[in-house]
Amino acid sequence: FPVTIPASGLLDSNMHITLSNPETEKIFGYTHQEILNQHIDVLIPSRFKEQHHHHTTEYLQSPRMYQMGAGRFIPAITKDGKELIVEVSLNSFIVSGKKLVLAMIQDVTARIQNEIQLKEQVQILEKIAWQHSHEIRRPVANIKGLIDLINMDYDEVQSIPNCSILKKRWSR
């Protein structure tokens, strides 16, 4: 069965990339040499860097396992400037006295775009269903009213207020 290996990178305690796998290079467009020793912020769009820096500083002060799939989407940017949406899992550990962080990265851009498109389509279909249900209800209610009138006997019709039109038609 096919297995997808997520993009991954090993970061030092200053959040510099010390190692990356080919999938990381494929997603972001950097060669291993280009991305090596770069701060992780190189993969973050400039308008989000300050906020991202705050989050990474907070993470380093209190490391914990940070898993994908919790609805935490992170904006990312490729070497050529294309923006992506990624999910990231972080796990920190210590090797030979050095604090390291393993980052597993999954590009979820297409999935998020598909979800947005599906939500928009559902809203359109709900609007169409609402319109059609109202278009059908009115004639059905009219037909039901007429059937109820036909099923009424003459005395019941006489008791309807302001039914002179009905009385004229009934007598025919």
Short mmCIF file of C-alpha atoms in Angstrom, two decimals:
data_model
loop_
_atom_site.label_atom_id
_atom_site.label_comp_id
_atom_site.label_asym_id
_atom_site.label_seq_id
_atom_site.Cartn_x
_atom_site.Cartn_y
_atom_site.Cartn_z
CA PHE A 1 0.00 0.00 0.00
CA PRO A 2 1.21 3.53 -0.73
CA VAL A 3 2.71 5.44 2.17
CA THR A 4 3.09 9.20 2.26
CA ILE A 5 6.11 10.41 4.17
CA PRO A 6 5.46 13.86 5.60
CA ALA A 7 7.87 16.69 5.24
CA SER A 8 10.09 16.89 8.28
CA GLY A 9 12.85 19.01 9.65
CA LEU A 10 15.10 18.95 12.66
CA LEU A 11 15.45 22.32 14.38
CA ASP A 12 18.00 23.44 16.95
CA SER A 13 17.16 25.39 20.11
CA ASN A 14 17.23 28.65 18.10
CA MET A 15 14.70 27.24 15.60
CA HIS A 16 17.28 26.96 12.83
CA ILE A 17 16.83 24.09 10.40
CA THR A 18 19.62 21.57 10.88
CA LEU A 19 18.18 18.76 8.78
CA SER A 20 15.34 18.33 6.30
CA ASN A 21 14.01 15.45 4.23
CA PRO A 22 13.38 15.47 0.46
CA GLU A 23 9.62 15.99 0.95
CA THR A 24 10.33 19.28 2.78
CA GLU A 25 12.51 20.37 -0.11
CA LYS A 26 9.81 19.31 -2.59
CA ILE A 27 7.00 21.22 -0.82
CA PHE A 28 8.94 24.42 -0.16
CA GLY A 29 11.21 24.45 -3.23
CA TYR A 30 14.50 24.85 -1.37
CA THR A 31 17.44 22.54 -1.83
CA HIS A 32 18.91 20.99 1.29
CA GLN A 33 21.85 23.38 1.15
CA GLU A 34 19.61 26.44 0.74
CA ILE A 35 17.43 25.62 3.73
CA LEU A 36 20.18 24.32 6.02
CA ASN A 37 20.81 26.67 9.00
CA GLN A 38 17.95 28.98 7.99
CA HIS A 39 15.57 30.10 10.73
CA ILE A 40 12.19 28.36 10.49
CA ASP A 41 10.65 31.79 9.80
CA VAL A 42 12.01 31.54 6.24
CA LEU A 43 8.95 29.29 5.65
CA ILE A 44 6.48 31.82 7.11
CA PRO A 45 4.89 34.71 5.13
CA SER A 46 6.25 38.05 6.33
CA ARG A 47 2.90 39.31 7.66
CA PHE A 48 2.76 36.33 10.07
CA LYS A 49 6.41 36.24 11.17
CA GLU A 50 5.99 38.30 14.33
CA GLN A 51 3.11 36.15 15.55
CA HIS A 52 4.94 32.95 14.57
CA HIS A 53 8.10 34.11 16.36
CA HIS A 54 6.01 34.67 19.49
CA HIS A 55 4.59 31.12 19.23
CA THR A 56 8.00 29.52 18.67
CA THR A 57 9.50 31.42 21.63
CA GLU A 58 6.58 30.28 23.80
CA TYR A 59 7.04 26.69 22.58
CA LEU A 60 10.76 26.69 23.38
CA GLN A 61 10.10 28.01 26.89
CA SER A 62 7.56 25.27 27.55
CA PRO A 63 8.06 22.41 25.06
CA ARG A 64 5.23 19.96 24.66
CA MET A 65 4.02 17.56 22.04
CA TYR A 66 2.11 19.51 19.41
CA GLN A 67 0.14 17.23 17.10
CA MET A 68 -1.27 17.61 13.62
CA GLY A 69 -4.97 17.38 13.02
CA ALA A 70 -6.08 19.56 15.91
CA GLY A 71 -7.30 22.23 13.49
CA ARG A 72 -4.20 24.35 13.99
CA PHE A 73 -3.34 25.58 10.54
CA ILE A 74 -0.18 27.55 9.92
CA PRO A 75 0.44 29.81 6.94
CA ALA A 76 3.62 28.94 5.07
CA ILE A 77 5.44 30.22 2.01
CA THR A 78 7.54 28.50 -0.63
CA LYS A 79 10.81 29.70 -2.07
CA ASP A 80 8.97 31.16 -5.09
CA GLY A 81 6.44 33.02 -2.87
CA LYS A 82 3.48 30.67 -3.15
CA GLU A 83 1.48 30.62 0.07
CA LEU A 84 0.45 27.31 1.60
CA ILE A 85 -1.54 26.16 4.58
CA VAL A 86 0.24 23.51 6.64
CA GLU A 87 -0.35 21.45 9.73
CA VAL A 88 2.66 20.87 11.94
CA SER A 89 3.51 18.37 14.64
CA LEU A 90 6.30 19.33 16.99
CA ASN A 91 8.19 17.12 19.39
CA SER A 92 11.20 18.30 21.37
CA PHE A 93 13.95 16.14 22.81
CA ILE A 94 17.52 16.40 24.07
CA VAL A 95 20.50 14.70 22.40
CA SER A 96 23.99 15.05 23.87
CA GLY A 97 22.78 17.98 25.96
CA LYS A 98 21.34 19.84 22.96
CA LYS A 99 17.65 20.67 22.75
CA LEU A 100 16.23 19.71 19.36
CA VAL A 101 12.77 19.94 17.85
CA LEU A 102 11.40 17.55 15.26
CA ALA A 103 8.83 19.21 13.01
CA MET A 104 6.57 17.08 10.83
CA ILE A 105 4.84 19.22 8.19
CA GLN A 106 1.86 18.38 6.02
CA ASP A 107 0.64 20.65 3.22
CA VAL A 108 -3.15 20.84 3.64
CA THR A 109 -3.76 23.70 1.19
CA ALA A 110 -5.76 21.61 -1.28
CA ARG A 111 -7.80 20.01 1.49
CA ILE A 112 -8.69 23.39 3.04
CA GLN A 113 -9.58 24.85 -0.37
CA ASN A 114 -11.81 21.81 -1.06
CA GLU A 115 -13.51 22.18 2.33
CA ILE A 116 -14.18 25.87 1.68
CA GLN A 117 -15.55 25.07 -1.78
CA LEU A 118 -17.80 22.33 -0.36
CA LYS A 119 -19.14 24.68 2.33
CA GLU A 120 -19.93 27.28 -0.33
CA GLN A 121 -21.70 24.66 -2.46
CA VAL A 122 -23.72 23.46 0.55
CA GLN A 123 -24.82 27.05 1.24
CA ILE A 124 -25.91 27.45 -2.39
CA LEU A 125 -27.81 24.15 -2.30
CA GLU A 126 -29.49 25.09 0.98
CA LYS A 127 -30.63 28.38 -0.56
CA ILE A 128 -31.97 26.60 -3.66
CA ALA A 129 -33.77 24.01 -1.50
CA TRP A 130 -35.34 26.77 0.61
CA GLN A 131 -36.51 28.64 -2.50
CA HIS A 132 -37.95 25.52 -4.11
CA SER A 133 -39.69 24.40 -0.94
CA HIS A 134 -41.44 27.78 -0.75
CA GLU A 135 -42.33 27.68 -4.44
CA ILE A 136 -43.92 24.26 -3.94
CA ARG A 137 -45.63 24.99 -0.61
CA ARG A 138 -47.75 27.85 -1.90
CA PRO A 139 -49.52 25.92 -4.73
CA VAL A 140 -49.85 22.82 -2.55
CA ALA A 141 -51.48 24.93 0.20
CA ASN A 142 -53.86 26.43 -2.37
CA ILE A 143 -54.80 22.99 -3.70
CA LYS A 144 -55.33 21.68 -0.17
CA GLY A 145 -57.55 24.65 0.60
CA LEU A 146 -59.66 23.98 -2.49
CA ILE A 147 -59.94 20.28 -1.66
CA ASP A 148 -61.05 21.20 1.86
CA LEU A 149 -63.69 23.53 0.37
CA ILE A 150 -64.92 20.84 -2.01
CA ASN A 151 -65.20 18.40 0.86
CA MET A 152 -67.24 20.87 2.96
CA ASP A 153 -70.97 20.55 3.00
CA TYR A 154 -73.24 23.48 2.23
CA ASP A 155 -73.85 24.44 5.89
CA GLU A 156 -70.12 24.65 6.60
CA VAL A 157 -69.65 26.92 3.59
CA GLN A 158 -72.51 29.16 4.79
CA SER A 159 -70.71 29.67 8.11
CA ILE A 160 -67.54 31.08 6.49
CA PRO A 161 -67.50 34.88 6.98
CA ASN A 162 -67.51 37.00 3.78
CA CYS A 163 -67.98 34.04 1.51
CA SER A 164 -70.38 35.67 -0.96
CA ILE A 165 -68.13 34.69 -3.85
CA LEU A 166 -68.17 31.08 -2.70
CA LYS A 167 -71.97 31.19 -2.23
CA LYS A 168 -72.44 32.36 -5.83
CA ARG A 169 -70.20 29.64 -7.18
CA TRP A 170 -71.71 26.99 -4.90
CA SER A 171 -75.20 27.65 -6.16
CA ARG A 172 -74.29 27.02 -9.79
#
